[in-house]
Every structure is written in structure tokens, then in C-alpha cells.
Short mmCIF file of C-alpha atoms in Angstrom, two decimals:
data_model
loop_
_atom_site.label_atom_id
_atom_site.label_comp_id
_atom_site.label_asym_id
_atom_site.label_seq_id
_atom_site.Cartn_x
_atom_site.Cartn_y
_atom_site.Cartn_z
CA MET A 608 66.97 -106.53 104.15
CA ASN A 609 68.89 -103.68 105.78
CA ILE A 610 68.05 -100.12 106.69
CA ASP A 611 69.26 -98.83 103.31
CA ASP A 612 66.45 -100.81 101.65
CA THR A 613 63.57 -99.04 103.38
CA PRO A 614 62.19 -95.60 104.14
CA VAL A 615 62.51 -94.69 107.84
CA LEU A 616 59.86 -92.29 109.17
CA ASP A 617 59.73 -90.60 112.56
CA ASN A 618 56.03 -89.81 112.91
CA HIS A 619 56.32 -87.20 115.67
CA LEU A 620 59.38 -85.02 116.16
CA HIS A 621 59.83 -81.35 117.02
CA LEU A 622 62.35 -78.94 115.54
CA ASP A 623 62.94 -75.62 117.27
CA PRO A 624 64.30 -72.94 114.91
CA VAL A 625 64.37 -70.37 117.72
CA ASN A 626 66.05 -72.07 120.67
CA GLY A 627 66.95 -75.60 119.59
CA ARG A 628 69.26 -77.57 117.32
CA ASN A 629 66.75 -77.43 114.48
CA VAL A 630 68.28 -78.82 111.25
CA ALA A 631 71.22 -80.33 113.15
CA ALA A 632 68.76 -82.74 114.76
CA ALA A 633 67.46 -83.74 111.31
CA GLU A 634 71.06 -84.29 110.18
CA GLU A 635 71.60 -86.62 113.14
CA PHE A 636 68.46 -88.54 112.18
CA ALA A 637 69.65 -88.81 108.56
CA ALA A 638 73.14 -89.94 109.56
CA GLN A 639 71.62 -93.01 111.22
CA GLY A 640 69.53 -93.92 108.17
CA GLY A 641 66.41 -91.86 108.82
CA THR A 642 64.71 -90.61 105.66
CA HIS A 643 61.35 -88.99 106.48
CA LEU A 644 60.04 -86.78 109.26
CA LEU A 645 56.71 -85.43 110.42
CA VAL A 646 57.61 -82.20 112.21
CA LEU A 647 55.11 -81.00 114.79
CA ASN A 648 55.03 -77.36 115.86
CA LYS A 649 56.18 -76.85 119.42
CA PRO A 650 53.79 -75.17 121.87
CA SER A 651 53.54 -71.50 121.01
CA TRP A 652 55.08 -70.35 124.29
CA HIS A 653 58.27 -72.29 123.49
CA LEU A 654 58.77 -70.40 120.23
CA VAL A 655 57.24 -66.96 120.55
CA GLU A 656 54.62 -66.42 123.26
CA LYS A 657 51.41 -67.92 124.52
CA ALA A 658 49.01 -67.91 121.60
CA THR A 659 46.00 -65.69 122.23
CA ASP A 660 45.07 -64.80 118.66
CA GLU A 661 45.33 -65.87 115.05
CA ALA A 662 48.49 -63.85 114.37
CA ILE A 663 50.52 -65.69 117.01
CA PHE A 664 49.38 -69.09 115.71
CA ARG A 665 50.45 -68.06 112.21
CA GLU A 666 53.87 -67.00 113.46
CA VAL A 667 54.39 -70.38 115.12
CA PHE A 668 53.13 -72.30 112.10
CA ASP A 669 55.31 -70.33 109.69
CA LEU A 670 58.39 -71.09 111.80
CA THR A 671 57.54 -74.80 111.69
CA VAL A 672 56.88 -74.87 107.96
CA GLU A 673 60.23 -73.17 107.37
CA ALA A 674 62.04 -75.59 109.70
CA ALA A 675 60.49 -78.57 107.91
CA ALA A 676 61.57 -77.22 104.52
CA GLU A 677 65.14 -76.78 105.74
CA ALA A 678 65.15 -80.30 107.19
CA THR A 679 64.04 -81.76 103.86
CA ASP A 680 67.29 -80.51 102.34
CA VAL A 681 69.36 -82.83 104.56
CA LEU A 682 67.23 -85.97 104.12
CA ASP A 683 67.17 -88.63 101.43
CA GLY A 684 63.40 -88.47 101.76
CA ARG A 685 61.43 -85.46 102.89
CA THR A 686 59.72 -83.72 105.79
CA TRP A 687 56.08 -82.75 106.28
CA PRO A 688 54.76 -80.22 108.81
CA VAL A 689 51.92 -81.19 111.16
CA LEU A 690 50.31 -78.13 112.73
CA GLY A 691 47.91 -77.49 115.56
CA VAL A 692 47.43 -76.52 119.17
CA HIS A 693 49.05 -78.19 122.16
CA PRO A 694 46.32 -79.15 124.65
CA ALA A 695 48.27 -77.66 127.57
CA LEU A 696 47.59 -74.20 126.17
CA ILE A 697 44.20 -74.27 127.88
CA SER A 698 45.84 -74.39 131.31
CA LYS A 699 48.25 -71.59 130.39
CA LEU A 700 45.35 -69.41 129.29
CA VAL A 701 43.19 -70.17 132.32
CA ASP A 702 46.14 -69.36 134.59
CA ASP A 703 46.29 -65.98 132.82
CA GLY A 704 42.66 -65.25 133.64
CA TYR A 705 40.74 -66.57 130.66
CA THR A 706 37.69 -68.72 131.33
CA PRO A 707 37.75 -72.29 130.00
CA SER A 708 35.23 -71.26 127.35
CA GLU A 709 37.36 -68.31 126.25
CA ALA A 710 40.44 -70.52 126.14
CA ARG A 711 38.49 -73.08 124.10
CA ASP A 712 37.57 -70.43 121.54
CA ILE A 713 41.20 -69.29 121.20
CA MET A 714 42.37 -72.86 120.68
CA GLN A 715 39.66 -73.57 118.15
CA THR A 716 40.80 -70.50 116.24
CA GLY A 717 44.29 -72.02 116.18
CA LEU A 718 42.88 -75.22 114.71
CA ASP A 719 41.00 -73.21 112.08
CA VAL A 720 44.29 -71.62 111.06
CA ALA A 721 46.05 -75.01 110.99
CA ALA A 722 43.31 -76.33 108.70
CA GLU A 723 43.99 -73.42 106.34
CA TYR A 724 47.65 -74.45 106.09
CA VAL A 725 46.58 -78.00 105.24
CA ALA A 726 44.07 -76.79 102.66
CA ASP A 727 46.77 -74.59 101.09
CA GLY A 728 49.21 -77.50 100.90
CA GLU A 729 51.65 -76.04 103.43
CA ALA A 730 51.01 -78.77 106.01
CA LEU A 731 50.19 -82.46 105.84
CA ALA A 732 48.02 -82.94 108.90
CA MET A 733 46.76 -81.37 112.12
CA LYS A 734 47.30 -81.94 115.82
CA SER A 735 45.05 -81.51 118.83
CA GLY A 736 44.16 -83.46 121.96
CA ARG A 737 43.41 -82.96 125.62
CA PRO A 738 45.52 -82.59 128.79
CA HIS A 739 47.59 -85.58 129.87
CA TYR A 740 47.44 -84.32 133.48
CA ASP A 741 44.62 -83.79 135.98
CA VAL A 742 42.36 -80.81 135.32
CA ASP A 743 38.97 -79.73 136.64
CA ASP A 744 35.73 -80.67 134.94
CA ALA A 745 35.30 -77.35 133.13
CA ILE A 746 38.75 -77.51 131.56
CA TRP A 747 38.27 -81.18 130.66
CA ALA A 748 34.94 -80.46 128.96
CA ALA A 749 36.37 -77.49 127.07
CA SER A 750 39.39 -79.56 126.01
CA ASN A 751 37.17 -82.27 124.58
CA GLU A 752 35.29 -79.59 122.65
CA VAL A 753 38.59 -78.34 121.23
CA MET A 754 39.58 -81.87 120.20
CA CYS A 755 36.22 -82.51 118.54
CA HIS A 756 36.55 -79.22 116.68
CA GLY A 757 39.87 -80.54 115.44
CA PHE A 758 38.09 -83.64 114.12
CA GLU A 759 35.58 -81.46 112.29
CA ARG A 760 38.25 -79.30 110.68
CA ALA A 761 40.39 -82.30 109.71
CA ALA A 762 37.33 -83.84 108.07
CA ASP A 763 36.64 -80.55 106.28
CA VAL A 764 40.10 -80.40 104.69
CA GLY A 765 40.55 -84.16 104.28
CA CYS A 766 43.56 -84.76 106.51
CA ALA A 767 44.65 -86.86 109.45
CA ILE A 768 45.00 -85.54 112.99
CA GLN A 769 47.50 -86.48 115.67
CA LEU A 770 46.33 -86.48 119.27
CA HIS A 771 48.26 -85.60 122.41
CA THR A 772 46.27 -87.08 125.29
CA GLU A 773 46.50 -88.87 128.60
CA GLY A 774 47.95 -92.37 128.63
CA GLY A 775 45.92 -95.52 128.26
CA GLU A 776 45.02 -98.28 125.85
CA ASP A 777 41.31 -97.70 125.20
CA PHE A 778 40.34 -94.64 123.15
CA GLU A 779 37.39 -96.21 121.36
CA ASP A 780 35.15 -93.35 122.48
CA VAL A 781 37.53 -90.80 120.95
CA ALA A 782 37.55 -92.71 117.65
CA GLN A 783 33.75 -92.70 117.69
CA TRP A 784 33.67 -88.94 118.35
CA ALA A 785 35.84 -88.46 115.26
CA GLU A 786 33.62 -90.66 113.13
CA LYS A 787 30.50 -88.76 114.24
CA ARG A 788 32.18 -85.61 112.90
CA GLY A 789 32.99 -87.14 109.53
CA LEU A 790 36.60 -88.22 110.14
CA ASP A 791 37.47 -91.88 109.69
CA ARG A 792 39.22 -93.42 112.69
CA THR A 793 42.04 -94.51 110.40
CA GLN A 794 42.97 -90.81 110.17
CA VAL A 795 43.11 -90.35 113.95
CA VAL A 796 46.57 -91.03 115.37
CA LYS A 797 47.34 -91.43 119.07
CA HIS A 798 50.78 -89.92 119.55
CA TYR A 799 53.01 -91.31 122.34
CA SER A 800 51.20 -94.64 122.25
CA GLY A 801 52.18 -97.95 123.71
CA GLY A 802 52.08 -101.15 121.70
CA ARG A 803 48.39 -101.79 122.47
CA LEU A 804 45.60 -99.40 121.57
CA ARG A 805 41.88 -99.50 120.83
CA GLY A 806 40.33 -96.85 118.62
CA PRO A 807 42.85 -94.62 116.82
CA VAL A 808 45.98 -95.64 114.94
CA LYS A 809 48.91 -96.00 117.32
CA SER A 810 52.09 -94.00 116.98
CA VAL A 811 54.36 -96.07 119.18
CA LEU A 812 57.14 -94.45 121.16
CA ALA A 813 60.31 -96.18 119.95
CA ASP A 814 60.81 -98.31 123.05
CA LYS A 815 61.84 -101.90 122.38
CA ASP A 816 59.28 -103.45 124.73
CA GLU A 817 56.39 -101.47 123.26
CA LEU A 818 57.53 -102.12 119.72
CA GLU A 819 57.61 -105.85 120.38
CA ILE A 820 53.99 -105.63 121.53
CA ALA A 821 53.04 -103.63 118.44
CA VAL A 822 54.73 -106.14 116.14
CA GLU A 823 52.95 -109.05 117.80
CA SER A 824 49.57 -107.36 117.49
CA ASP A 825 49.87 -107.37 113.68
CA GLU A 826 47.97 -104.06 113.43
CA PRO A 827 48.83 -100.80 111.65
CA PHE A 828 51.27 -98.66 113.62
CA LEU A 829 53.75 -95.83 113.28
CA MET A 830 56.99 -95.10 115.15
CA GLU A 831 58.07 -91.89 116.85
CA THR A 832 60.53 -90.30 119.24
CA ASP A 833 58.62 -87.19 120.37
CA TYR A 834 62.02 -85.49 120.29
CA ILE A 835 61.42 -82.02 121.73
CA ASP A 836 64.59 -80.18 120.61
CA ASP A 837 65.14 -78.44 123.93
CA PRO A 838 68.78 -77.53 124.74
CA ASP A 839 67.98 -77.85 128.44
CA ARG A 840 66.77 -81.42 127.91
CA PRO A 841 68.99 -82.97 125.24
CA GLY A 842 67.64 -86.27 123.97
CA ALA A 843 64.18 -85.78 125.46
CA VAL A 844 61.84 -87.54 124.99
CA LEU A 845 63.94 -89.78 122.76
CA GLY A 846 66.80 -88.53 120.60
CA PRO A 847 66.52 -88.23 116.82
CA LYS A 848 68.79 -91.25 116.31
CA THR A 849 66.31 -93.57 118.03
CA VAL A 850 63.84 -94.51 115.28
CA PRO A 851 66.56 -95.49 112.77
CA ARG A 852 68.29 -97.51 115.46
CA ARG A 853 65.05 -99.30 116.33
CA VAL A 854 64.44 -100.03 112.65
CA ARG A 855 67.84 -101.69 112.47
CA TRP A 856 66.99 -103.71 115.57
CA LEU A 857 63.65 -104.80 114.09
CA LEU A 858 65.33 -105.85 110.85
CA GLU A 859 68.05 -107.75 112.70
CA ASN A 860 65.28 -109.66 114.46
CA GLY A 861 63.49 -110.61 111.26
CA HIS A 862 60.63 -108.10 111.41
CA GLU A 863 60.79 -106.85 107.84
CA GLU A 864 57.00 -106.85 107.46
CA ALA A 865 56.56 -104.78 110.62
CA VAL A 866 59.07 -102.24 109.32
CA ARG A 867 57.14 -102.03 106.05
CA THR A 868 53.91 -101.62 108.02
CA ALA A 869 55.24 -98.74 110.10
CA HIS A 870 57.23 -96.89 107.46
CA VAL A 871 55.41 -97.52 104.17
CA GLU A 872 51.91 -98.92 104.51
CA THR A 873 50.58 -97.09 107.57
CA PRO A 874 51.90 -93.66 106.50
CA LYS A 875 50.21 -94.18 103.12
CA ALA A 876 46.93 -95.29 104.68
CA VAL A 877 46.81 -92.54 107.31
CA TYR A 878 48.32 -89.53 105.56
CA GLY A 879 48.26 -90.47 101.88
CA ILE A 880 52.06 -90.09 101.61
CA ASP A 881 54.34 -92.36 99.60
CA THR A 882 57.58 -92.79 101.52
CA GLU A 883 59.03 -95.00 98.78
CA ALA A 884 58.36 -92.66 95.88
CA THR A 885 59.81 -89.74 97.85
CA LEU A 886 63.01 -91.64 98.72
CA ASP A 887 66.15 -90.79 96.77
CA ARG A 888 69.28 -92.62 97.82
#
């Protein structure tokens, strides 16, 4: 088996149609054998301005939907938008004078809008989470309320949700919070995950050491670069070539089943997408 025999999905990548390389990054991904992308909207303040109302969220989401559509044109597979609110927005808003509760309400409005895009078929899934850095108790509590609202809305519209959170291997409590709100844990994805994880589905950063751990665990997993498409930080977090290159490496080392797990079976189970049926090459 070689890379031309399989779909290759990057589960978490950003395209910036305002300041970044945008479709050129998708072309680089495709040139290495990549076929499918989940494109996450960048934080609002990277594209337009800090989101404080529904209109700004819609502007950011529309830019991302358009970028994903343009990227599909250069792939042998296709691209799906994943929309939501970056958890660091709460700190930006509090720094501007909003209370944590007010910031929470703004962010929950953003998630309501993202759910509309999913319900209308313009997006595949949602994103939410909580800060990956130290915050005070009030911001932490408000952030968890935002994340749980994301679970509720994802359950309402029947989609998966990607989480941006602090590091760690045990998120069993988060998976339970989702289940209490009607969302199965198999539709909760921990973005930027290592090879070990309890609770949500792991989206493993395409690092060889972490991928080896994920393969050995024999559990569902996805692969991602978290490419941020920032001209001031080219290649950050990982460049768009990375997932296809890691797929080649896995195949060269006899891990065909793991590649099928990450690029066919887990995407179908989590998002309901068929990366084989949407592949044309």
C-alpha cells in the first residue's frame, strides 16, 4: 500500500484568506498526497476584529466557509469547515473590560451562530474549549460554561465538536459533561492531543513519537498539523506537508491499519464523512 491508495485527512488546519497563504497552503498539502482537510476558523481577531457580537462571528465564519470551498478545488478529495469560538477570546474580552459572565454570553452567542451554519449544511462540525494557559477561577468557570454550551448546541444539531484545551491525558470528566448534555463522547475530539488520551477522541499532532504511541494503543484517532497560516510564523505549528509525510512514514513501517483508522474509519465514526467516496484520483 502507498499513499496513492488511501485518503489523507488533516483533521485540524487553519487557512487565512485575509493575511495568510490560504489556498497555496492547501496546494502544498495536496502536492504531498493530502486529499481531505478540516479547516478551522482562526480566532476572530486574526481575521477581522475581536468578536463582540453575532455580526462579527458571521463575518469570520463566512471567510472560513469561502476559504474551505476554494481549497476543495485544489484537492483530490474535499474540505469541510469547522466553526466556533477560540477559548482565548474570553481573556481578550476581559482585558477589554467585559466581566467573565459577559464574555461567556458573547462566546455562547458565537457557538449559537456556528450551530446555525452546521444546521444549514455550511459547516461540518463545531469547535470550542477552554484556555490552555493559567486563568483565574472566574474565567475558568465561565470557560467551562462556554464549552458545555458547545456540547449542548452540537447535540442539538447532531454534529461533532473539536476542543482546544490545556494539555493532558485524562479528560474523562469533559467526556462525561458532553454525555450529560446529550452528546456522545465519540463526537468529542481533543485537538492537539498526544498519543494517549482518556475521554474524547484524540486528534494527534503529527509527531512521530506521539503517532507511534497512538498506533500501539489500537484506539480510534485522527491526525492533524494545527497549521496556523501565519506569514510571521511559517510552518507553525506544523506545516501543511506534515500529515501526508507522516502517512508515508506509517505506511513504510507497515501500519496500514492505523492509516485506515485515522483517515477512513475514525472520520466516518466521528463526523459521518466518507473520505473514500469523496476521493477522486
